[in-house]
Amino acid sequence: MVNRFHLSIVILALIIVLATMGTAKAQERAYHIEHEWVKIWINQDGTIDLFYDMSLTLDFGQEINRVFIGQPQGDFTIGEAFDQYGRLLPTSDESSGSDYKVLVNLYEPLRAGETARFNLTTNVARMLWADLENEGNVGMQFTPTWWAQASISDLRILVVLPNGVSSDMVKTTEVLWNNTVIDDGRLGVYWEAQNLSPDERYPVGVSFPAEYVENYETQPTGLMAFLQDYGLILVASVFGIIVIVAIIY
């Protein structure tokens, strides 16, 4: 009986130690996003070029060596990544199953009190779908990377539409644009938001006449076909959205 009692105490103590270690590990790092600036070019071939300009500050804790940034689907091509000094950063496709992501290795470890700025460019296919709410249009909905453990001080999104599209042709989803700009002769639709909380998401979307692109998705299958009756917003949210969960290491 005495031995069993002692064994129970040892096991209980071990459980407490392991739980404490897990809690400490979860709290060993804090970081925030100074800015997250996103630019998307919608190409006539139906693909998009996706550009992220990130500024990441480590407030305290274990150094950061690499960042995983998700992609909307597996049909993407990695371009290049650079830091604020113009140094090329190694990248790789680390997708697994339906978890699509790019690994960006920082040039040097980010230590507490420091800020790292870097960018990443990818090309993503099959991002435009027939707009079921606006006949003759195609649409794309996009949600920038959100961070489960970090706030975002400054979020900006610029979507550059195909050549020839004018502002009176463009429709948006839930969040109306803040402004429009001209980018190299093409219309750009612009959104911005400040002080987003951890895990806060900011979806935006555009719809425009299909004649301005050569390719878009018109024949949904499987779950996409099941959802098509619910319109562009729901369909794009499931299949056209940039669902990105950023992971820090």
Tab-separated table of C-alpha atoms in Angstrom:
chain	number	residue	atom	x	y	z
A	1	MET	CA	0.000	0.000	0.000
A	2	VAL	CA	2.827	2.386	0.845
A	3	ASN	CA	4.601	1.652	-2.420
A	4	ARG	CA	1.412	2.231	-4.414
A	5	PHE	CA	0.864	5.514	-2.611
A	6	HIS	CA	4.384	6.679	-3.430
A	7	LEU	CA	3.969	5.580	-7.050
A	8	SER	CA	0.756	7.601	-7.328
A	9	ILE	CA	2.522	10.675	-5.965
A	10	VAL	CA	5.358	10.268	-8.474
A	11	ILE	CA	2.943	9.886	-11.383
A	12	LEU	CA	0.934	12.934	-10.283
A	13	ALA	CA	4.105	14.997	-9.960
A	14	LEU	CA	5.230	13.908	-13.422
A	15	ILE	CA	1.889	14.920	-14.938
A	16	ILE	CA	2.117	18.351	-13.306
A	17	VAL	CA	5.682	18.846	-14.577
A	18	LEU	CA	4.732	17.876	-18.134
A	19	ALA	CA	1.705	20.184	-18.086
A	20	THR	CA	3.851	23.030	-16.804
A	21	MET	CA	6.427	22.408	-19.517
A	22	GLY	CA	3.695	22.510	-22.166
A	23	THR	CA	2.353	25.806	-20.850
A	24	ALA	CA	5.823	27.322	-20.669
A	25	LYS	CA	6.563	26.226	-24.218
A	26	ALA	CA	3.347	27.843	-25.473
A	27	GLN	CA	4.318	31.111	-23.779
A	28	GLU	CA	7.996	31.119	-24.730
A	29	ARG	CA	7.567	33.513	-27.662
A	30	ALA	CA	5.521	36.618	-28.481
A	31	TYR	CA	5.574	38.464	-31.792
A	32	HIS	CA	3.441	40.871	-33.795
A	33	ILE	CA	3.078	41.997	-37.398
A	34	GLU	CA	4.118	45.603	-38.005
A	35	HIS	CA	2.675	45.512	-41.493
A	36	GLU	CA	1.184	43.021	-43.903
A	37	TRP	CA	0.916	44.477	-47.393
A	38	VAL	CA	-0.602	42.288	-50.066
A	39	LYS	CA	-0.746	42.880	-53.797
A	40	ILE	CA	-2.573	40.669	-56.273
A	41	TRP	CA	-2.409	40.955	-60.030
A	42	ILE	CA	-5.294	39.198	-61.789
A	43	ASN	CA	-3.821	38.021	-65.073
A	44	GLN	CA	-5.655	37.590	-68.364
A	45	ASP	CA	-4.778	33.884	-68.379
A	46	GLY	CA	-6.876	33.408	-65.225
A	47	THR	CA	-3.982	33.068	-62.793
A	48	ILE	CA	-3.030	35.523	-60.083
A	49	ASP	CA	0.361	36.780	-59.008
A	50	LEU	CA	0.342	37.030	-55.217
A	51	PHE	CA	2.862	39.290	-53.468
A	52	TYR	CA	3.327	39.543	-49.708
A	53	ASP	CA	5.391	42.281	-48.032
A	54	MET	CA	5.720	41.337	-44.361
A	55	SER	CA	7.270	43.096	-41.364
A	56	LEU	CA	7.536	40.841	-38.320
A	57	THR	CA	8.736	41.860	-34.840
A	58	LEU	CA	9.750	39.360	-32.170
A	59	ASP	CA	8.817	40.894	-28.819
A	60	PHE	CA	10.448	38.257	-26.653
A	61	GLY	CA	11.317	34.597	-26.544
A	62	GLN	CA	12.838	31.970	-28.771
A	63	GLU	CA	14.337	33.225	-32.040
A	64	ILE	CA	12.472	32.848	-35.336
A	65	ASN	CA	14.226	31.142	-38.240
A	66	ARG	CA	11.525	30.473	-40.794
A	67	VAL	CA	7.920	31.208	-41.668
A	68	PHE	CA	5.326	29.048	-43.395
A	69	ILE	CA	2.826	30.996	-45.514
A	70	GLY	CA	-0.162	29.113	-46.855
A	71	GLN	CA	-1.426	29.136	-50.416
A	72	PRO	CA	-5.035	28.943	-51.639
A	73	GLN	CA	-4.562	25.609	-53.368
A	74	GLY	CA	-1.897	23.240	-54.632
A	75	ASP	CA	-1.706	24.638	-58.159
A	76	PHE	CA	0.861	27.327	-57.382
A	77	THR	CA	4.391	28.193	-58.449
A	78	ILE	CA	6.884	29.847	-56.124
A	79	GLY	CA	8.583	32.952	-57.465
A	80	GLU	CA	11.183	34.568	-55.231
A	81	ALA	CA	11.523	35.906	-51.704
A	82	PHE	CA	13.798	38.728	-50.559
A	83	ASP	CA	14.498	40.434	-47.253
A	84	GLN	CA	14.708	44.189	-46.648
A	85	TYR	CA	18.346	44.222	-47.742
A	86	GLY	CA	17.650	42.608	-51.099
A	87	ARG	CA	19.057	39.240	-50.087
A	88	LEU	CA	17.453	36.234	-51.742
A	89	LEU	CA	15.736	33.961	-49.223
A	90	PRO	CA	15.503	30.180	-49.722
A	91	THR	CA	11.953	28.931	-50.254
A	92	SER	CA	10.364	25.546	-50.781
A	93	ASP	CA	6.966	23.979	-51.330
A	94	GLU	CA	6.099	22.250	-48.058
A	95	SER	CA	2.548	21.275	-48.978
A	96	SER	CA	1.115	18.093	-47.527
A	97	GLY	CA	-2.237	16.776	-48.662
A	98	SER	CA	-4.654	19.694	-48.741
A	99	ASP	CA	-2.352	21.824	-46.581
A	100	TYR	CA	-0.673	24.065	-49.163
A	101	LYS	CA	2.180	26.237	-47.932
A	102	VAL	CA	5.497	27.849	-48.774
A	103	LEU	CA	8.440	27.757	-46.402
A	104	VAL	CA	10.450	30.997	-46.258
A	105	ASN	CA	13.804	30.760	-44.490
A	106	LEU	CA	14.973	34.023	-42.949
A	107	TYR	CA	18.516	35.058	-43.870
A	108	GLU	CA	19.483	35.093	-40.207
A	109	PRO	CA	17.613	34.266	-36.988
A	110	LEU	CA	15.235	36.953	-35.745
A	111	ARG	CA	15.985	37.684	-32.097
A	112	ALA	CA	13.948	39.379	-29.383
A	113	GLY	CA	13.528	43.106	-29.986
A	114	GLU	CA	14.355	42.813	-33.696
A	115	THR	CA	12.191	43.264	-36.791
A	116	ALA	CA	12.529	41.352	-40.051
A	117	ARG	CA	10.976	42.459	-43.318
A	118	PHE	CA	10.646	40.113	-46.270
A	119	ASN	CA	8.492	39.495	-49.314
A	120	LEU	CA	7.243	36.448	-51.168
A	121	THR	CA	5.805	36.107	-54.671
A	122	THR	CA	3.801	33.162	-55.987
A	123	ASN	CA	1.642	32.507	-59.028
A	124	VAL	CA	-1.627	30.689	-58.343
A	125	ALA	CA	-3.857	29.117	-60.987
A	126	ARG	CA	-7.593	28.367	-60.961
A	127	MET	CA	-8.485	31.297	-58.728
A	128	LEU	CA	-11.311	32.821	-60.786
A	129	TRP	CA	-14.819	31.362	-60.812
A	130	ALA	CA	-18.005	32.229	-62.651
A	131	ASP	CA	-19.943	34.698	-60.498
A	132	LEU	CA	-23.253	32.997	-59.811
A	133	GLU	CA	-24.797	36.217	-58.487
A	134	ASN	CA	-23.812	38.412	-61.456
A	135	GLU	CA	-24.292	36.704	-64.796
A	136	GLY	CA	-21.417	37.264	-67.203
A	137	ASN	CA	-18.967	38.080	-64.412
A	138	VAL	CA	-16.126	36.196	-62.802
A	139	GLY	CA	-15.146	36.599	-59.164
A	140	MET	CA	-12.381	36.022	-56.682
A	141	GLN	CA	-12.477	36.301	-52.917
A	142	PHE	CA	-9.344	36.688	-50.837
A	143	THR	CA	-8.487	36.588	-47.167
A	144	PRO	CA	-4.943	37.675	-46.258
A	145	THR	CA	-2.828	35.653	-43.883
A	146	TRP	CA	-4.127	35.778	-40.342
A	147	TRP	CA	-2.021	34.989	-37.313
A	148	ALA	CA	-3.408	32.980	-34.434
A	149	GLN	CA	-0.957	34.432	-31.911
A	150	ALA	CA	-0.125	37.844	-33.347
A	151	SER	CA	-1.858	41.156	-33.983
A	152	ILE	CA	-1.464	43.080	-37.244
A	153	SER	CA	-0.815	46.799	-36.931
A	154	ASP	CA	-1.231	47.725	-40.602
A	155	LEU	CA	-2.985	45.595	-43.242
A	156	ARG	CA	-3.201	46.717	-46.868
A	157	ILE	CA	-4.589	44.862	-49.867
A	158	LEU	CA	-4.349	45.964	-53.499
A	159	VAL	CA	-6.021	43.904	-56.225
A	160	VAL	CA	-4.941	44.930	-59.730
A	161	LEU	CA	-7.595	43.991	-62.285
A	162	PRO	CA	-7.006	42.957	-65.905
A	163	ASN	CA	-6.287	45.667	-68.437
A	164	GLY	CA	-9.457	47.413	-69.600
A	165	VAL	CA	-11.590	46.885	-66.489
A	166	SER	CA	-12.998	50.175	-65.142
A	167	SER	CA	-14.320	50.983	-61.688
A	168	ASP	CA	-17.971	51.023	-62.796
A	169	MET	CA	-17.614	47.360	-63.851
A	170	VAL	CA	-16.341	46.141	-60.489
A	171	LYS	CA	-18.463	44.679	-57.724
A	172	THR	CA	-17.187	43.731	-54.295
A	173	THR	CA	-18.392	41.360	-51.588
A	174	GLU	CA	-18.922	42.174	-47.916
A	175	VAL	CA	-16.175	44.765	-47.477
A	176	LEU	CA	-16.320	47.752	-49.829
A	177	TRP	CA	-13.019	49.083	-51.083
A	178	ASN	CA	-11.342	52.079	-49.461
A	179	ASN	CA	-10.013	53.511	-52.699
A	180	THR	CA	-9.115	52.834	-56.310
A	181	VAL	CA	-5.753	53.504	-57.935
A	182	ILE	CA	-4.138	53.191	-61.343
A	183	ASP	CA	-1.237	50.749	-61.359
A	184	ASP	CA	0.777	50.679	-64.594
A	185	GLY	CA	-2.328	51.637	-66.550
A	186	ARG	CA	-4.583	49.095	-64.835
A	187	LEU	CA	-7.311	49.664	-62.263
A	188	GLY	CA	-6.442	48.648	-58.726
A	189	VAL	CA	-8.943	48.223	-55.889
A	190	TYR	CA	-7.533	49.001	-52.450
A	191	TRP	CA	-8.454	48.078	-48.876
A	192	GLU	CA	-6.769	48.826	-45.581
A	193	ALA	CA	-7.345	48.025	-41.915
A	194	GLN	CA	-5.444	48.738	-38.720
A	195	ASN	CA	-4.917	46.977	-35.412
A	196	LEU	CA	-6.322	43.561	-36.225
A	197	SER	CA	-6.479	41.249	-33.229
A	198	PRO	CA	-4.867	37.798	-33.183
A	199	ASP	CA	-6.855	35.378	-35.355
A	200	GLU	CA	-8.919	38.227	-36.868
A	201	ARG	CA	-9.683	37.785	-40.561
A	202	TYR	CA	-10.352	40.388	-43.236
A	203	PRO	CA	-11.970	38.902	-46.371
A	204	VAL	CA	-12.358	40.976	-49.529
A	205	GLY	CA	-13.610	40.109	-52.988
A	206	VAL	CA	-14.001	41.400	-56.531
A	207	SER	CA	-16.247	40.579	-59.477
A	208	PHE	CA	-15.893	41.906	-63.021
A	209	PRO	CA	-16.919	41.002	-66.603
A	210	ALA	CA	-15.597	37.627	-67.725
A	211	GLU	CA	-14.585	38.974	-71.145
A	212	TYR	CA	-11.423	40.458	-69.621
A	213	VAL	CA	-9.873	37.081	-68.822
A	214	GLU	CA	-9.169	34.099	-71.049
A	215	ASN	CA	-9.678	31.344	-68.494
A	216	TYR	CA	-11.853	30.814	-65.442
A	217	GLU	CA	-13.565	27.919	-63.709
A	218	THR	CA	-17.080	27.196	-64.976
A	219	GLN	CA	-17.732	23.510	-64.305
A	220	PRO	CA	-17.630	22.834	-60.566
A	221	THR	CA	-17.686	19.216	-59.422
A	222	GLY	CA	-18.189	17.392	-56.153
A	223	LEU	CA	-18.639	19.670	-53.166
A	224	MET	CA	-18.255	22.713	-55.423
A	225	ALA	CA	-21.296	21.617	-57.431
A	226	PHE	CA	-23.253	21.066	-54.225
A	227	LEU	CA	-22.505	24.599	-53.079
A	228	GLN	CA	-23.087	26.401	-56.367
A	229	ASP	CA	-26.677	27.306	-55.492
A	230	TYR	CA	-25.432	29.478	-52.630
A	231	GLY	CA	-23.801	32.075	-54.859
A	232	LEU	CA	-20.381	33.639	-55.290
A	233	ILE	CA	-19.735	34.626	-51.696
A	234	LEU	CA	-20.141	31.143	-50.246
A	235	VAL	CA	-18.521	29.343	-53.167
A	236	ALA	CA	-15.531	31.648	-53.233
A	237	SER	CA	-15.196	31.423	-49.492
A	238	VAL	CA	-14.700	27.672	-49.732
A	239	PHE	CA	-12.704	27.347	-52.921
A	240	GLY	CA	-11.448	30.722	-54.106
A	241	ILE	CA	-10.382	32.234	-50.843
A	242	ILE	CA	-6.751	32.560	-49.849
A	243	VAL	CA	-6.896	30.519	-46.670
A	244	ILE	CA	-3.519	31.146	-45.151
A	245	VAL	CA	-2.371	30.179	-41.723
A	246	ALA	CA	1.083	31.489	-41.017
A	247	ILE	CA	3.338	29.340	-38.890
A	248	ILE	CA	6.446	30.599	-37.155
A	249	TYR	CA	9.523	28.524	-36.327
